[in-house]
Tab-separated table of C-alpha atoms in Angstrom:
chain	number	residue	atom	x	y	z
A	179	MET	CA	-3.048	27.488	-18.792
A	180	ALA	CA	-5.919	28.109	-16.353
A	181	LEU	CA	-7.741	25.033	-17.689
A	182	ILE	CA	-4.699	22.825	-17.001
A	183	GLY	CA	-4.459	24.218	-13.455
A	184	TRP	CA	-8.156	23.538	-12.930
A	185	GLN	CA	-7.785	19.934	-14.183
A	186	PHE	CA	-4.855	19.165	-11.877
A	187	ALA	CA	-6.147	21.043	-8.827
A	188	PRO	CA	-7.033	18.785	-5.876
A	189	ARG	CA	-10.590	18.166	-4.730
A	190	ILE	CA	-12.068	16.271	-1.819
A	191	GLU	CA	-13.234	12.907	-3.081
A	192	SER	CA	-14.897	11.513	0.066
A	193	VAL	CA	-15.147	11.540	3.832
A	194	GLU	CA	-15.288	8.145	5.549
A	195	PRO	CA	-17.174	6.929	7.428
A	196	SER	CA	-20.353	8.473	6.175
A	197	GLU	CA	-22.759	10.347	8.416
A	198	GLY	CA	-24.069	8.482	11.441
A	199	ASP	CA	-21.460	5.743	11.300
A	200	LEU	CA	-18.823	7.506	13.404
A	201	HIS	CA	-18.482	6.071	16.905
A	202	GLY	CA	-15.994	5.214	19.638
A	203	GLN	CA	-12.456	6.191	18.660
A	204	GLN	CA	-13.013	5.350	15.028
A	205	PRO	CA	-10.665	7.188	12.634
A	206	LEU	CA	-12.042	9.770	10.202
A	207	ALA	CA	-10.536	9.705	6.686
A	208	ILE	CA	-10.647	12.448	4.046
A	209	LYS	CA	-9.693	11.320	0.536
A	210	PHE	CA	-8.307	13.766	-2.024
A	211	THR	CA	-8.126	13.440	-5.812
A	212	ARG	CA	-4.437	14.466	-5.849
A	213	PRO	CA	-1.454	13.956	-3.516
A	214	MET	CA	-1.438	16.765	-0.981
A	215	TYR	CA	1.329	18.796	0.633
A	216	ALA	CA	1.125	17.284	4.104
A	217	ASP	CA	3.412	19.387	6.318
A	218	ASP	CA	0.735	21.757	7.589
A	219	ALA	CA	-2.436	19.634	7.465
A	220	ASP	CA	-3.348	20.278	11.088
A	221	SER	CA	-3.374	24.045	10.414
A	222	TRP	CA	-6.013	23.848	7.683
A	223	PHE	CA	-8.293	21.148	9.056
A	224	THR	CA	-10.721	22.310	11.756
A	225	MET	CA	-13.289	20.461	13.789
A	226	GLU	CA	-16.032	21.854	16.041
A	227	PRO	CA	-16.262	20.929	18.830
A	228	ALA	CA	-12.484	20.511	18.852
A	229	GLN	CA	-11.219	16.955	19.268
A	230	PRO	CA	-7.657	16.148	20.346
A	231	GLY	CA	-6.042	13.524	18.157
A	232	GLN	CA	-3.369	12.555	15.623
A	233	TYR	CA	-3.214	13.294	11.898
A	234	SER	CA	-1.558	10.898	9.462
A	235	TRP	CA	-1.261	10.514	5.694
A	236	ASN	CA	-1.241	7.411	3.519
A	237	GLU	CA	1.911	6.740	1.444
A	238	ASP	CA	0.785	8.549	-1.695
A	239	GLY	CA	-0.553	11.597	0.183
A	240	THR	CA	-4.152	11.265	-1.013
A	241	GLN	CA	-5.775	10.376	2.306
A	242	LEU	CA	-5.654	12.339	5.552
A	243	THR	CA	-6.700	10.304	8.588
A	244	PHE	CA	-7.630	11.818	11.927
A	245	THR	CA	-7.621	9.442	14.904
A	246	PRO	CA	-9.151	10.941	18.053
A	247	ASN	CA	-7.396	10.518	21.405
A	248	ARG	CA	-10.723	9.830	23.108
A	249	ALA	CA	-14.156	8.655	22.029
A	250	TRP	CA	-16.226	10.894	19.788
A	251	PRO	CA	-18.990	12.675	21.757
A	252	ALA	CA	-21.907	10.248	21.377
A	253	GLY	CA	-25.083	11.724	19.919
A	254	GLU	CA	-23.429	15.052	18.990
A	255	THR	CA	-22.743	16.693	15.629
A	256	ILE	CA	-19.165	17.387	14.481
A	257	THR	CA	-18.522	20.171	11.956
A	258	LEU	CA	-15.515	19.691	9.654
A	259	ARG	CA	-13.952	22.518	7.631
A	260	MET	CA	-10.909	23.119	5.492
A	261	VAL	CA	-9.562	26.597	6.140
A	262	GLY	CA	-6.458	28.426	5.062
A	263	ASN	CA	-4.886	27.337	1.819
A	264	PRO	CA	-4.529	23.540	1.471
A	265	ARG	CA	-2.356	22.695	-1.538
A	266	SER	CA	-1.408	19.666	-3.555
A	267	ARG	CA	2.191	18.529	-3.943
A	268	LEU	CA	2.132	20.469	-7.232
A	269	ARG	CA	1.267	23.531	-5.078
A	270	LEU	CA	-2.185	23.897	-6.652
A	271	PRO	CA	-4.892	25.068	-4.211
A	272	LEU	CA	-7.826	22.893	-3.142
A	273	LEU	CA	-10.812	23.703	-5.332
A	274	GLY	CA	-13.958	24.804	-3.580
A	275	LYS	CA	-14.798	25.242	0.062
A	276	PHE	CA	-15.173	22.185	2.265
A	277	TYR	CA	-17.769	22.049	5.028
A	278	THR	CA	-19.623	19.026	6.354
A	279	GLU	CA	-21.439	17.937	9.465
A	280	LEU	CA	-21.298	14.390	10.815
A	281	ASN	CA	-23.697	13.004	13.369
A	282	ILE	CA	-21.925	10.827	15.896
A	283	SER	CA	-23.697	7.591	16.749
A	284	PRO	CA	-25.488	7.660	20.080
A	285	ILE	CA	-24.377	5.435	22.945
A	286	PHE	CA	-25.581	1.867	22.534
A	287	MET	CA	-25.805	-0.938	25.046
A	288	THR	CA	-24.884	-4.488	24.049
A	289	TYR	CA	-26.830	-7.403	25.508
A	290	LEU	CA	-27.623	-11.106	25.072
A	291	TRP	CA	-31.206	-12.108	24.318
A	292	PRO	CA	-33.269	-14.203	24.959
A	293	ALA	CA	-32.205	-15.494	28.362
A	294	ASP	CA	-34.135	-18.788	28.300
A	295	GLN	CA	-32.745	-20.215	25.015
A	296	ALA	CA	-29.930	-19.749	22.471
A	297	SER	CA	-28.961	-16.078	22.960
A	298	ASN	CA	-27.547	-13.701	20.381
A	299	LEU	CA	-25.964	-10.264	20.647
A	300	TYR	CA	-28.078	-7.144	20.241
A	301	LEU	CA	-27.517	-3.384	20.409
A	302	ILE	CA	-30.085	-1.076	21.932
A	303	ASN	CA	-30.248	2.701	21.877
A	304	PRO	CA	-31.267	3.487	25.474
A	305	VAL	CA	-32.837	6.802	24.436
A	306	SER	CA	-35.000	5.660	21.509
A	307	GLY	CA	-35.390	2.003	22.504
A	308	GLU	CA	-34.433	0.868	18.989
A	309	SER	CA	-32.816	-2.565	18.988
A	310	GLN	CA	-30.637	-4.243	16.351
A	311	ALA	CA	-29.429	-7.857	16.099
A	312	LEU	CA	-25.635	-8.164	15.787
A	313	THR	CA	-25.294	-11.942	15.498
A	314	GLU	CA	-27.383	-14.871	14.286
A	315	GLU	CA	-25.565	-17.835	15.805
A	316	ILE	CA	-27.793	-20.934	15.606
A	317	ASN	CA	-26.415	-22.349	18.870
A	318	GLY	CA	-26.317	-18.935	20.510
A	319	ILE	CA	-23.587	-16.902	22.176
A	320	LEU	CA	-21.968	-18.226	25.364
A	321	ASP	CA	-20.084	-15.095	26.430
A	322	TYR	CA	-18.834	-11.786	24.995
A	323	SER	CA	-16.443	-8.918	25.661
A	324	ILE	CA	-16.053	-5.503	24.022
A	325	SER	CA	-12.652	-3.993	23.151
A	326	ALA	CA	-11.631	-0.835	25.030
A	327	ASP	CA	-12.207	1.362	21.959
A	328	GLY	CA	-15.628	-0.205	21.291
A	329	GLU	CA	-14.654	-1.215	17.748
A	330	GLN	CA	-14.642	-5.001	18.228
A	331	ILE	CA	-16.934	-7.382	20.080
A	332	TYR	CA	-15.395	-10.753	20.899
A	333	TYR	CA	-17.801	-13.619	21.529
A	334	SER	CA	-17.791	-17.372	21.996
A	335	SER	CA	-20.189	-19.856	20.489
A	336	THR	CA	-20.420	-23.531	19.555
A	337	ARG	CA	-20.851	-25.094	16.142
A	338	GLU	CA	-23.220	-27.935	15.218
A	339	ASN	CA	-20.380	-30.447	15.642
A	340	GLY	CA	-19.860	-29.293	19.246
A	341	ILE	CA	-16.611	-27.426	18.548
A	342	SER	CA	-16.334	-24.177	20.457
A	343	VAL	CA	-15.154	-21.007	18.654
A	344	ILE	CA	-14.150	-17.481	19.549
A	345	MET	CA	-15.255	-14.886	16.999
A	346	VAL	CA	-14.720	-11.159	16.536
A	347	LEU	CA	-17.342	-8.757	15.199
A	348	ASP	CA	-15.849	-5.588	13.720
A	349	ARG	CA	-18.345	-2.765	14.279
A	350	SER	CA	-16.868	-0.570	11.527
A	351	SER	CA	-17.426	-3.116	8.769
A	352	ASN	CA	-20.165	-5.193	10.465
A	353	THR	CA	-18.264	-8.377	9.620
A	354	SER	CA	-17.462	-11.357	11.823
A	355	GLY	CA	-14.387	-13.551	11.677
A	356	GLU	CA	-13.194	-16.610	13.524
A	357	ILE	CA	-10.230	-16.099	15.858
A	358	THR	CA	-9.742	-19.617	17.195
A	359	THR	CA	-11.421	-22.996	17.689
A	360	CYS	CA	-11.317	-25.233	20.748
A	361	ALA	CA	-11.958	-28.835	19.733
A	362	ASP	CA	-11.083	-30.325	23.134
A	363	GLY	CA	-12.840	-27.857	25.415
A	364	LEU	CA	-15.154	-24.914	25.771
A	365	CYS	CA	-13.782	-21.527	24.683
A	366	THR	CA	-15.182	-18.558	26.558
């Protein structure tokens, strides 16, 4: 009987995003191997330093998502723990202790470079001076804007055929997608 309980007991499968990728108001997701009893999740999930935010579960109860009310503290370390007695929907206790530390990404500045030719978007860490290219648009970037939560960067560019486009770069997934094209004018 103990072996059956051990087999069906819930475990933590993963924490997303992984270390160093947490930034802005990005949600933090904890995935479990079994559907969990969700009514008291906020009483057994602790975070140091404490962050105000909302907890939510996916439909099948296997993923707890924490969305902070304000930006994560840039450059700091967050300690996550499961305390108390988290249980699955079958009322089996979570196996093992859970403790992890996540380093929050430092503050980055976004800029266009170079100024005298086709510019692209870059990030720079103002403390370390490390720079990273975000886009590789052949005709360069005309203009850009960052969403309030820092998760998306919207930018305008032109294609080889002269058509202007507005794109969005999702910082979480590092993917770009086209929002709209402007065949008869310049989109900025």
